XYZ file of C-alpha atoms in Angstrom:
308
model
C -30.897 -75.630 24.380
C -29.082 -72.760 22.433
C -31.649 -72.869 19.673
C -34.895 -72.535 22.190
C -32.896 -69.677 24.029
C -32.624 -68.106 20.720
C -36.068 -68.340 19.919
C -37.251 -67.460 22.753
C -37.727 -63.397 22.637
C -39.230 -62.638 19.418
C -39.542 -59.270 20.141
C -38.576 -56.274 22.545
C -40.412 -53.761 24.393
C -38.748 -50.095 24.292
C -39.021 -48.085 27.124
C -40.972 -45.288 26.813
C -39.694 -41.199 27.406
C -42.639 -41.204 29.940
C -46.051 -42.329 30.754
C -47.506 -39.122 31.943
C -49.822 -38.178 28.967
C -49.900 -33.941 29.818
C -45.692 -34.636 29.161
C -46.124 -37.354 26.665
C -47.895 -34.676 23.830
C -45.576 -31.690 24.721
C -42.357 -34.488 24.646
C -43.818 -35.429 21.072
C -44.384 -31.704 19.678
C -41.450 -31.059 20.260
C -39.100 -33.747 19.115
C -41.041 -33.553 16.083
C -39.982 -29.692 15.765
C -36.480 -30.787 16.372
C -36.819 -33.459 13.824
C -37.923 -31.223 11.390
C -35.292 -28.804 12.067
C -33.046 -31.077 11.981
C -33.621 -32.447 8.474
C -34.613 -28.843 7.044
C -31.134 -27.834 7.987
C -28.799 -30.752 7.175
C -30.829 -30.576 3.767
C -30.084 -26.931 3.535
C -26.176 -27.536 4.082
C -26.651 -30.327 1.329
C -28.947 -28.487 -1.047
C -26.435 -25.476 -0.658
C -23.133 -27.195 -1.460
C -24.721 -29.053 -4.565
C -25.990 -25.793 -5.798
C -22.931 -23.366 -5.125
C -19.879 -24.193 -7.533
C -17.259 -22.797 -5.442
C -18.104 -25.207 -2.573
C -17.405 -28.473 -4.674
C -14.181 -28.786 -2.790
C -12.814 -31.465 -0.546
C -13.755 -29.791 2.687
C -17.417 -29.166 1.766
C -18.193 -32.669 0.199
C -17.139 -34.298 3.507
C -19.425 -31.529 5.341
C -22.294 -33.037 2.975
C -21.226 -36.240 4.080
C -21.542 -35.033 7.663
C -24.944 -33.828 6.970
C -26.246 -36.836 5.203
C -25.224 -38.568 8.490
C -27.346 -36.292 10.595
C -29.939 -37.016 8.718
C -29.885 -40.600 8.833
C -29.086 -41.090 12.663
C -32.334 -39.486 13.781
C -34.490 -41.136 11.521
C -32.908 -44.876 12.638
C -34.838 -43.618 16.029
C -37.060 -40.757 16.364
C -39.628 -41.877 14.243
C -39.637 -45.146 16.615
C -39.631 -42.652 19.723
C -42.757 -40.691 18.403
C -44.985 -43.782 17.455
C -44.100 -44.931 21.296
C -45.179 -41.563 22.837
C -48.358 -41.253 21.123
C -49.365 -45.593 21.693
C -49.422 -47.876 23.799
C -47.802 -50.141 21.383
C -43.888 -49.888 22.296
C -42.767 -53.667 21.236
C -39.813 -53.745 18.270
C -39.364 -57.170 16.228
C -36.290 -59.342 16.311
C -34.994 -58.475 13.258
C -36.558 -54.702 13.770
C -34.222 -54.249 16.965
C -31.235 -55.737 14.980
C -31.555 -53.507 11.874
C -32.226 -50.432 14.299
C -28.737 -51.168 16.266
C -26.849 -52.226 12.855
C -28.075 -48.984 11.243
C -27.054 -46.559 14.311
C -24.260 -48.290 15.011
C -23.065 -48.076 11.569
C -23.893 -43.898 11.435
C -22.347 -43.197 14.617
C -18.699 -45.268 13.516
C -18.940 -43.829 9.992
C -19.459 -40.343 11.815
C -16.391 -40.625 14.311
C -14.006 -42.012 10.948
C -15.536 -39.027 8.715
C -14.620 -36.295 11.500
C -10.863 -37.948 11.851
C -10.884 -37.518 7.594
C -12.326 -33.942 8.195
C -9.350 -32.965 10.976
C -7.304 -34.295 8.406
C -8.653 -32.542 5.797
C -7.874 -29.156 7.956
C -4.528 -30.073 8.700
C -3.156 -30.184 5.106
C -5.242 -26.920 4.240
C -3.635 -25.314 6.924
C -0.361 -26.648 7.648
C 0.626 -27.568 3.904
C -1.698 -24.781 1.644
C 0.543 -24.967 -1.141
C 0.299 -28.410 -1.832
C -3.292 -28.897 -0.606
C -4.982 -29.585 -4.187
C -2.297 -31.785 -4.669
C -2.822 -34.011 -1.455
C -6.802 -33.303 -1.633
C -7.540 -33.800 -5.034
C -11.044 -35.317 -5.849
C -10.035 -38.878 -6.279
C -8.254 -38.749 -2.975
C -11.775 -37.640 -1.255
C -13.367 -40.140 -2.554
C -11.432 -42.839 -1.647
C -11.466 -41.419 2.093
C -14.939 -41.235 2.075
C -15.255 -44.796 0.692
C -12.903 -46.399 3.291
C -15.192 -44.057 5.871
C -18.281 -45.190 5.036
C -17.352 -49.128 4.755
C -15.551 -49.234 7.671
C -18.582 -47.811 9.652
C -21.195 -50.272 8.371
C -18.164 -53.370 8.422
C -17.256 -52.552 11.981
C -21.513 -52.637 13.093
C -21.971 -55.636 11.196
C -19.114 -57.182 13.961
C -21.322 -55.992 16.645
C -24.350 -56.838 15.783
C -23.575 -60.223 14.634
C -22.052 -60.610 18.062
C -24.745 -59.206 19.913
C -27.682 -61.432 18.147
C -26.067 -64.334 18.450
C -26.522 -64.173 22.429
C -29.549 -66.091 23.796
C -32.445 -63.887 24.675
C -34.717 -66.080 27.456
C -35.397 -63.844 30.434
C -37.072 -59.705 29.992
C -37.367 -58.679 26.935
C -37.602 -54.945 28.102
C -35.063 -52.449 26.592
C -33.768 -49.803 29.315
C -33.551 -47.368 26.130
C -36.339 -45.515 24.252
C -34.160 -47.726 20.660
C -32.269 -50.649 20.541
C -28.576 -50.080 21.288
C -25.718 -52.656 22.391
C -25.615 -52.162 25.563
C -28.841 -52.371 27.116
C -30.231 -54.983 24.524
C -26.689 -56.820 25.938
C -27.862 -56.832 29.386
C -31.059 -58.822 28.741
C -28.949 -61.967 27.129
C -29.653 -65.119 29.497
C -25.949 -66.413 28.353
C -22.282 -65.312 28.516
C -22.152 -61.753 27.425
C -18.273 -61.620 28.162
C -17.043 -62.218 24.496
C -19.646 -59.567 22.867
C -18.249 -57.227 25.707
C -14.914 -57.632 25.085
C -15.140 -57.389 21.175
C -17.211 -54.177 21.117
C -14.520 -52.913 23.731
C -11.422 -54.049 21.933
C -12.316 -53.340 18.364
C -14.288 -50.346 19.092
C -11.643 -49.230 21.227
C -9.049 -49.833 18.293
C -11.204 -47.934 15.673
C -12.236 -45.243 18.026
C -9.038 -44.396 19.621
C -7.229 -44.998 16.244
C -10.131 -42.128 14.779
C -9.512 -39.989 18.090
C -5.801 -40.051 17.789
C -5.932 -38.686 14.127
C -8.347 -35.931 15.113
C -6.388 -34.885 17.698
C -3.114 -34.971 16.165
C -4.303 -33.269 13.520
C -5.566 -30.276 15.768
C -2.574 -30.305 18.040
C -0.420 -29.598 14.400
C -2.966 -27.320 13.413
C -2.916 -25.096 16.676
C 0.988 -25.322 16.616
C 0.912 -23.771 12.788
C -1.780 -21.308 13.706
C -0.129 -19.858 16.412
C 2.879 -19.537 14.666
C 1.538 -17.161 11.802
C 2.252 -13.333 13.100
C -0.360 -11.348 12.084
C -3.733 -11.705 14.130
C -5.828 -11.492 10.949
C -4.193 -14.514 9.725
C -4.729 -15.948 12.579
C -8.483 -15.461 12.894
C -8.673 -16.714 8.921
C -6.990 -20.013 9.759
C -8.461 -20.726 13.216
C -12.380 -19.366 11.377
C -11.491 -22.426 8.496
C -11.569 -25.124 11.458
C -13.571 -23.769 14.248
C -16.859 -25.319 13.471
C -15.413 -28.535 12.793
C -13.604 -28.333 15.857
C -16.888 -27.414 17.834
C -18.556 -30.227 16.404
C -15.973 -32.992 17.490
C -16.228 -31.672 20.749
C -20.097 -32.127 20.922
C -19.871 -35.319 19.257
C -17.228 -36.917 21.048
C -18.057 -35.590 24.382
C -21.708 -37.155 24.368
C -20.281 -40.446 22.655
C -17.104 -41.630 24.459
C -19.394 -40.765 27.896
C -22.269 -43.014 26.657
C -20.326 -46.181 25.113
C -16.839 -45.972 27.275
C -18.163 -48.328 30.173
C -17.274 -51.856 29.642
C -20.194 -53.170 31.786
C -24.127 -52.583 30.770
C -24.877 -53.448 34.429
C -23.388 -50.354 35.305
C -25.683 -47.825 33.603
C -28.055 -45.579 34.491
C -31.381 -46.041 32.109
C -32.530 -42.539 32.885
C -29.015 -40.974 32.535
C -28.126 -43.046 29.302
C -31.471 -41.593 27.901
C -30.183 -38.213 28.361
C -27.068 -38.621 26.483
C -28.269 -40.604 24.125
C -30.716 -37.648 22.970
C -27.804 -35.115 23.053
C -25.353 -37.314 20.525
C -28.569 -38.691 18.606
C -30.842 -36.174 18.461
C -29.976 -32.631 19.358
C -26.488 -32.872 17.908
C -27.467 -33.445 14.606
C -30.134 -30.541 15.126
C -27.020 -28.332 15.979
C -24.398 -29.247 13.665
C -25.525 -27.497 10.547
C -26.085 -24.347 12.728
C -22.740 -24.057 13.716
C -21.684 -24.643 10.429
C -23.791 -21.806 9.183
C -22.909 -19.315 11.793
C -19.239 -20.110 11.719
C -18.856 -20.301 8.014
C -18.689 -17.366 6.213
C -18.855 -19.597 2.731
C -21.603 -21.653 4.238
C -23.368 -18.952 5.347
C -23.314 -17.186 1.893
C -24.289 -20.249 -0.230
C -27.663 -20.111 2.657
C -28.300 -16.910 2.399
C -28.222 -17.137 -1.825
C -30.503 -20.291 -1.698
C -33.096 -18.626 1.017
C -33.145 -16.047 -1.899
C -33.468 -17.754 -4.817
């Protein structure tokens, strides 16, 4: 019985942005403009810090990181999303929906562990400056960024094994322009109670654990900051974190709202497709913008490479 269930769905249709072809082409120019952007920019930030010698630091090879993310997260989708809006053809394979949700799962965990590592990063600059090479040396980044890395494509592997082994027998229509957990949960003809409670559990433990160390970090590094006397040094140390600190808050506002719910019967198709385009595609669009406007270094390294 299990094995026909299994066998059942060999493939799932997406739900398209919209049908209405005069919004359909507009909806497609311009993702493809933000796409664009997107990896122009996050290529920029990379391109940049590989060039410029005085960024090969700690704090700018997990920005690269960052942007090497931002690249990646869009293209697990968008490129899906503009093939739908422009056919009629919206169907994903079996194994294509698994490697789409292993892939963006993977990004998005390795992007909430590399932002705790970057709040870290921050606190010892600014809290302990004197011994910062000492705690951040280059061996010490790399290791982070190791442990980052495999524990975001580890901790997706958990959820999507879980989620594929589910029996897929009734619709095979995804309430989501990609495949994601939840909604491709929701279709499952069998007991979805113990992939629930594992992607709530362990992604609880890993996200909260990630959350925690962000915002401890920041609560230490607002505590130090405001306990420096002279405004200028205040602005210096607050300008060395404030992009980060923007980012987290886009990135963890858009993500905790779209995965906290522990029931996929409870969400809203045209509201998850809303925040799922902030956190998957505009975000990454943003991100190397704030780092560029907010980053006097950043910004420098830019304006040397647009002239070169």
């Amino acid at each position: 019985m299990d094995l026909y269930n299994l066998t059942t769905v060999t493939q799932f249709i997406l739900l398209r942005l919209t049908d209405l072809p005069e919004v359909r082409y507009p909806l497609f120019l311009a993702f493809v403009i933000i796409y664009q952007v997107t990896l122009a920019g996050n290529g920029a930030i990379l391109l940049a810090i590989g060039i410029e010698k005085k960024l090969h630091t700690p704090m700018y090879f997990l920005l690269a990181n960052l942007s090497l993310l931002d690249i990646f997260c869009p293209s697990a989708t968008v490129p899906k999303m503009l093939q739908n809006l422009l056919t009629d053809d919206h169907s994903i394979s079996f194994v294509g929906c698994a490697l789409q949700i292993y892939l963006l799962v993977a990004l998005v965990g390795t992007e909430v562990f590399l932002l705790a590592v970057m709040a870290y990063d921050r606190y010892v600059a600014i809290c302990f400056p004197l011994r910062y090479t000492l705690i951040m040396t280059n061996m010490r980044c790399v290791q982070l960024l190791t442990g980052t890395w495999t524990a975001g494509f580890l901790n997706s592997l958990l959820h999507t094994m879980m989620t594929f082994s589910l029996s897929f027998c009734r619709s095979n229509r995804v309430s989501q322009y990609y495949c994601d957990i939840p909604p491709v949960v929701a279709l499952s003809c069998s007991s979805t109670y113990m992939a629930e409670m594992v992607l709530l559990v362990v992604g609880g433990i890993f996200g909260t654990s990630a959350f925690l160390t962000t915002l401890v970090s920041y609560v230490y590094i607002i505590s130090t900051i405001l306990k420096i006397r002279s405004a200028e040094g205040k602005r210096k140390a607050f300008s060395t974190c404030a992009s980060h600190l923007t980012v987290v808050c886009l990135f963890y506002g858009t993500v905790i709202f779209n995965y906290i719910r522990p029931s996929s019967s409870q969400h809203s198709p045209t509201r998850d497709r809303l925040i799922s385009m902030l956190y998957g595609v505009i975000t990454p669009m943003l991100n190397p913008m704030i780092y560029s406007l907010r980053n006097t270094e950043v910004k420098g390294a830019l304006r040397k490479l647009l002239c070169f």
